[in-house]
Amino acid sequence: MSTSPDGAADAVNPPTMDMKVEVVVIPVADVDRSLVFYRGLGWRLDADYEAGPKFRIVQLTPPGSTCSVHFGRGLTPAVPGTTQGTYLVVADLEAARADLLGRGVEVSRVFHNTYDNGYQERVDGPAPDGRSYASFATFTDPDGNGWLMQEVKQRAPGR
């Protein structure tokens, strides 16, 4: 048992098994339009299963990822376009951005964050020191679901 900074007791129980995020569900309005969009990004189609007019599930996986996305009909009550800030980690942000632009996707400029004024502020351009985890670009799917690409050239220990 340990104590957190606010004095509350925190029982530490080491995990007994692996738990991996394997699927993220994103809400979309038009399954076929979304399928065309994500396939156009070069994502692998793993499944497209329809069990009638009220249920369809599509699974796609970004290149190199162990986590997939699901969308379809009857999967989630979430409003299309409400998933925001889902990270896509890339080794070379400029190359990933150029690839998406070449596929006709609107992608933000590369930016980094500063916290000089006590809050997060986006600044144009990559992180000046070029460190991992600090440079970003964004894009959205046709419904407005937002993706945040983060450049990780070298992973921090344990990640």
PDB file of C-alpha atoms in Angstrom:
ATOM      1  CA  MET A   1       0.000   0.000   0.000  1.00  0.00           C
ATOM      2  CA  SER A   2       1.297   3.460  -0.907  1.00  0.00           C
ATOM      3  CA  THR A   3       0.044   6.978  -0.399  1.00  0.00           C
ATOM      4  CA  SER A   4      -0.730   9.350  -3.254  1.00  0.00           C
ATOM      5  CA  PRO A   5       0.381  13.021  -3.143  1.00  0.00           C
ATOM      6  CA  ASP A   6      -3.060  14.044  -1.832  1.00  0.00           C
ATOM      7  CA  GLY A   7      -2.726  11.557   1.083  1.00  0.00           C
ATOM      8  CA  ALA A   8      -5.233   8.990  -0.191  1.00  0.00           C
ATOM      9  CA  ALA A   9      -4.291   5.344   0.234  1.00  0.00           C
ATOM     10  CA  ASP A  10      -3.576   3.547  -3.015  1.00  0.00           C
ATOM     11  CA  ALA A  11      -3.412  -0.238  -3.031  1.00  0.00           C
ATOM     12  CA  VAL A  12      -0.927  -1.337  -5.657  1.00  0.00           C
ATOM     13  CA  ASN A  13      -1.844  -4.657  -7.237  1.00  0.00           C
ATOM     14  CA  PRO A  14       0.463  -5.795  -9.992  1.00  0.00           C
ATOM     15  CA  PRO A  15      -1.398  -6.983 -13.081  1.00  0.00           C
ATOM     16  CA  THR A  16      -1.854 -10.726 -13.381  1.00  0.00           C
ATOM     17  CA  MET A  17      -2.242 -10.760 -17.158  1.00  0.00           C
ATOM     18  CA  ASP A  18      -1.689  -8.623 -20.229  1.00  0.00           C
ATOM     19  CA  MET A  19      -4.503  -6.304 -21.310  1.00  0.00           C
ATOM     20  CA  LYS A  20      -4.153  -4.841 -24.761  1.00  0.00           C
ATOM     21  CA  VAL A  21      -6.203  -2.243 -26.579  1.00  0.00           C
ATOM     22  CA  GLU A  22      -7.027  -4.029 -29.820  1.00  0.00           C
ATOM     23  CA  VAL A  23     -10.022  -2.141 -31.236  1.00  0.00           C
ATOM     24  CA  VAL A  24     -11.281   1.434 -31.149  1.00  0.00           C
ATOM     25  CA  VAL A  25     -14.894   1.988 -32.261  1.00  0.00           C
ATOM     26  CA  ILE A  26     -15.503   5.137 -34.280  1.00  0.00           C
ATOM     27  CA  PRO A  27     -19.017   6.396 -35.028  1.00  0.00           C
ATOM     28  CA  VAL A  28     -19.771   7.050 -38.698  1.00  0.00           C
ATOM     29  CA  ALA A  29     -22.861   8.081 -40.650  1.00  0.00           C
ATOM     30  CA  ASP A  30     -22.174   6.234 -43.903  1.00  0.00           C
ATOM     31  CA  VAL A  31     -20.377   2.901 -43.612  1.00  0.00           C
ATOM     32  CA  ASP A  32     -19.515   2.619 -47.299  1.00  0.00           C
ATOM     33  CA  ARG A  33     -18.135   6.173 -47.483  1.00  0.00           C
ATOM     34  CA  SER A  34     -15.983   5.500 -44.405  1.00  0.00           C
ATOM     35  CA  LEU A  35     -14.791   2.202 -45.869  1.00  0.00           C
ATOM     36  CA  VAL A  36     -13.631   3.983 -49.024  1.00  0.00           C
ATOM     37  CA  PHE A  37     -11.905   6.693 -46.962  1.00  0.00           C
ATOM     38  CA  TYR A  38      -9.984   4.382 -44.637  1.00  0.00           C
ATOM     39  CA  ARG A  39      -9.073   1.938 -47.422  1.00  0.00           C
ATOM     40  CA  GLY A  40      -7.803   5.011 -49.301  1.00  0.00           C
ATOM     41  CA  LEU A  41      -5.396   5.615 -46.404  1.00  0.00           C
ATOM     42  CA  GLY A  42      -3.879   2.214 -47.121  1.00  0.00           C
ATOM     43  CA  TRP A  43      -5.446   0.560 -44.087  1.00  0.00           C
ATOM     44  CA  ARG A  44      -5.940  -3.220 -44.270  1.00  0.00           C
ATOM     45  CA  LEU A  45      -9.533  -4.472 -44.440  1.00  0.00           C
ATOM     46  CA  ASP A  46      -9.836  -7.276 -41.870  1.00  0.00           C
ATOM     47  CA  ALA A  47     -13.594  -7.804 -41.836  1.00  0.00           C
ATOM     48  CA  ASP A  48     -16.823  -6.548 -43.361  1.00  0.00           C
ATOM     49  CA  TYR A  49     -19.710  -8.494 -41.893  1.00  0.00           C
ATOM     50  CA  GLU A  50     -23.398  -7.688 -42.254  1.00  0.00           C
ATOM     51  CA  ALA A  51     -26.071  -9.531 -40.257  1.00  0.00           C
ATOM     52  CA  GLY A  52     -29.059  -7.674 -41.657  1.00  0.00           C
ATOM     53  CA  PRO A  53     -30.203  -4.087 -42.140  1.00  0.00           C
ATOM     54  CA  LYS A  54     -29.508  -3.080 -38.521  1.00  0.00           C
ATOM     55  CA  PHE A  55     -26.026  -4.535 -38.029  1.00  0.00           C
ATOM     56  CA  ARG A  56     -22.802  -4.276 -39.991  1.00  0.00           C
ATOM     57  CA  ILE A  57     -19.273  -4.281 -38.673  1.00  0.00           C
ATOM     58  CA  VAL A  58     -16.173  -3.234 -40.588  1.00  0.00           C
ATOM     59  CA  GLN A  59     -12.681  -3.692 -39.165  1.00  0.00           C
ATOM     60  CA  LEU A  60      -9.605  -1.999 -40.606  1.00  0.00           C
ATOM     61  CA  THR A  61      -6.049  -1.838 -39.315  1.00  0.00           C
ATOM     62  CA  PRO A  62      -3.518   0.932 -39.984  1.00  0.00           C
ATOM     63  CA  PRO A  63      -0.173  -0.253 -41.407  1.00  0.00           C
ATOM     64  CA  GLY A  64       2.072  -1.597 -38.653  1.00  0.00           C
ATOM     65  CA  SER A  65      -0.577  -1.292 -35.946  1.00  0.00           C
ATOM     66  CA  THR A  66      -1.716  -3.964 -33.519  1.00  0.00           C
ATOM     67  CA  CYS A  67      -4.892  -1.969 -32.834  1.00  0.00           C
ATOM     68  CA  SER A  68      -7.750  -1.841 -35.334  1.00  0.00           C
ATOM     69  CA  VAL A  69     -10.816   0.348 -35.790  1.00  0.00           C
ATOM     70  CA  HIS A  70     -14.417  -0.786 -35.989  1.00  0.00           C
ATOM     71  CA  PHE A  71     -17.286   1.120 -37.516  1.00  0.00           C
ATOM     72  CA  GLY A  72     -20.615   0.145 -38.955  1.00  0.00           C
ATOM     73  CA  ARG A  73     -24.307   0.017 -38.065  1.00  0.00           C
ATOM     74  CA  GLY A  74     -25.583  -1.008 -34.657  1.00  0.00           C
ATOM     75  CA  LEU A  75     -22.178  -0.737 -32.948  1.00  0.00           C
ATOM     76  CA  THR A  76     -22.370   2.425 -30.884  1.00  0.00           C
ATOM     77  CA  PRO A  77     -24.909   5.062 -29.885  1.00  0.00           C
ATOM     78  CA  ALA A  78     -22.211   7.742 -30.259  1.00  0.00           C
ATOM     79  CA  VAL A  79     -22.901  10.539 -32.733  1.00  0.00           C
ATOM     80  CA  PRO A  80     -20.854  10.323 -35.951  1.00  0.00           C
ATOM     81  CA  GLY A  81     -17.818  12.583 -35.795  1.00  0.00           C
ATOM     82  CA  THR A  82     -17.571  12.713 -31.996  1.00  0.00           C
ATOM     83  CA  THR A  83     -14.395  10.654 -31.616  1.00  0.00           C
ATOM     84  CA  GLN A  84     -11.540  13.122 -31.303  1.00  0.00           C
ATOM     85  CA  GLY A  85      -7.820  12.951 -30.612  1.00  0.00           C
ATOM     86  CA  THR A  86      -7.196   9.300 -31.380  1.00  0.00           C
ATOM     87  CA  TYR A  87      -3.428   8.968 -31.742  1.00  0.00           C
ATOM     88  CA  LEU A  88      -1.662   7.479 -34.740  1.00  0.00           C
ATOM     89  CA  VAL A  89       2.024   7.177 -33.882  1.00  0.00           C
ATOM     90  CA  VAL A  90       4.445   7.540 -36.797  1.00  0.00           C
ATOM     91  CA  ALA A  91       8.236   7.423 -37.032  1.00  0.00           C
ATOM     92  CA  ASP A  92       8.455  10.221 -39.623  1.00  0.00           C
ATOM     93  CA  LEU A  93       5.714  12.828 -39.373  1.00  0.00           C
ATOM     94  CA  GLU A  94       6.622  14.719 -42.546  1.00  0.00           C
ATOM     95  CA  ALA A  95       6.621  11.476 -44.579  1.00  0.00           C
ATOM     96  CA  ALA A  96       3.287  10.373 -43.066  1.00  0.00           C
ATOM     97  CA  ARG A  97       1.789  13.793 -43.732  1.00  0.00           C
ATOM     98  CA  ALA A  98       3.054  13.769 -47.341  1.00  0.00           C
ATOM     99  CA  ASP A  99       1.612  10.281 -47.841  1.00  0.00           C
ATOM    100  CA  LEU A 100      -1.834  11.364 -46.628  1.00  0.00           C
ATOM    101  CA  LEU A 101      -1.740  14.550 -48.694  1.00  0.00           C
ATOM    102  CA  GLY A 102      -0.849  12.419 -51.727  1.00  0.00           C
ATOM    103  CA  ARG A 103      -3.955  10.344 -51.015  1.00  0.00           C
ATOM    104  CA  GLY A 104      -6.127  13.465 -51.077  1.00  0.00           C
ATOM    105  CA  VAL A 105      -6.541  13.825 -47.309  1.00  0.00           C
ATOM    106  CA  GLU A 106      -6.539  17.307 -45.781  1.00  0.00           C
ATOM    107  CA  VAL A 107      -3.852  17.307 -43.087  1.00  0.00           C
ATOM    108  CA  SER A 108      -2.918  20.144 -40.765  1.00  0.00           C
ATOM    109  CA  ARG A 109       0.516  21.648 -40.762  1.00  0.00           C
ATOM    110  CA  VAL A 110       3.002  20.074 -38.387  1.00  0.00           C
ATOM    111  CA  PHE A 111       2.850  21.694 -34.954  1.00  0.00           C
ATOM    112  CA  HIS A 112       4.184  21.338 -31.449  1.00  0.00           C
ATOM    113  CA  ASN A 113       2.834  22.463 -28.107  1.00  0.00           C
ATOM    114  CA  THR A 114       4.200  24.995 -25.669  1.00  0.00           C
ATOM    115  CA  TYR A 115       3.145  25.539 -22.100  1.00  0.00           C
ATOM    116  CA  ASP A 116       4.855  28.883 -21.541  1.00  0.00           C
ATOM    117  CA  ASN A 117       1.734  30.692 -20.346  1.00  0.00           C
ATOM    118  CA  GLY A 118       0.547  27.929 -18.035  1.00  0.00           C
ATOM    119  CA  TYR A 119      -1.679  26.315 -20.657  1.00  0.00           C
ATOM    120  CA  GLN A 120      -1.183  24.303 -23.821  1.00  0.00           C
ATOM    121  CA  GLU A 121      -0.728  26.341 -26.988  1.00  0.00           C
ATOM    122  CA  ARG A 122      -0.133  24.990 -30.496  1.00  0.00           C
ATOM    123  CA  VAL A 123       2.795  26.479 -32.369  1.00  0.00           C
ATOM    124  CA  ASP A 124       3.458  25.948 -36.088  1.00  0.00           C
ATOM    125  CA  GLY A 125       6.385  23.729 -36.966  1.00  0.00           C
ATOM    126  CA  PRO A 126       7.969  20.648 -35.469  1.00  0.00           C
ATOM    127  CA  ALA A 127       9.326  20.682 -31.937  1.00  0.00           C
ATOM    128  CA  PRO A 128      12.496  22.804 -32.113  1.00  0.00           C
ATOM    129  CA  ASP A 129      14.621  20.158 -30.397  1.00  0.00           C
ATOM    130  CA  GLY A 130      13.251  17.357 -32.611  1.00  0.00           C
ATOM    131  CA  ARG A 131      12.461  15.149 -29.639  1.00  0.00           C
ATOM    132  CA  SER A 132      10.048  12.231 -29.823  1.00  0.00           C
ATOM    133  CA  TYR A 133       6.446  12.661 -28.658  1.00  0.00           C
ATOM    134  CA  ALA A 134       6.499  16.412 -29.325  1.00  0.00           C
ATOM    135  CA  SER A 135       5.481  17.006 -32.984  1.00  0.00           C
ATOM    136  CA  PHE A 136       1.967  16.493 -34.324  1.00  0.00           C
ATOM    137  CA  ALA A 137      -0.389  16.854 -37.288  1.00  0.00           C
ATOM    138  CA  THR A 138      -4.136  16.255 -37.476  1.00  0.00           C
ATOM    139  CA  PHE A 139      -6.722  15.085 -39.979  1.00  0.00           C
ATOM    140  CA  THR A 140     -10.371  14.084 -39.917  1.00  0.00           C
ATOM    141  CA  ASP A 141     -12.452  11.441 -41.616  1.00  0.00           C
ATOM    142  CA  PRO A 142     -15.548  12.379 -43.671  1.00  0.00           C
ATOM    143  CA  ASP A 143     -17.693  12.504 -40.503  1.00  0.00           C
ATOM    144  CA  GLY A 144     -15.260  14.714 -38.584  1.00  0.00           C
ATOM    145  CA  ASN A 145     -13.713  12.039 -36.346  1.00  0.00           C
ATOM    146  CA  GLY A 146     -10.329  13.542 -35.494  1.00  0.00           C
ATOM    147  CA  TRP A 147      -6.975  11.796 -35.687  1.00  0.00           C
ATOM    148  CA  LEU A 148      -3.784  13.114 -34.105  1.00  0.00           C
ATOM    149  CA  MET A 149      -0.535  11.912 -35.660  1.00  0.00           C
ATOM    150  CA  GLN A 150       2.363  11.997 -33.202  1.00  0.00           C
ATOM    151  CA  GLU A 151       5.982  11.565 -34.205  1.00  0.00           C
ATOM    152  CA  VAL A 152       7.910   9.044 -32.110  1.00  0.00           C
ATOM    153  CA  LYS A 153      11.413   8.538 -33.458  1.00  0.00           C
ATOM    154  CA  GLN A 154      12.664   6.804 -30.333  1.00  0.00           C
ATOM    155  CA  ARG A 155      10.433   5.356 -27.634  1.00  0.00           C
ATOM    156  CA  ALA A 156      10.947   6.299 -24.016  1.00  0.00           C
ATOM    157  CA  PRO A 157      12.029   3.371 -21.797  1.00  0.00           C
ATOM    158  CA  GLY A 158       9.126   1.109 -20.882  1.00  0.00           C
ATOM    159  CA  ARG A 159       6.791   2.328 -23.599  1.00  0.00           C
TER     160      ARG A 159
END
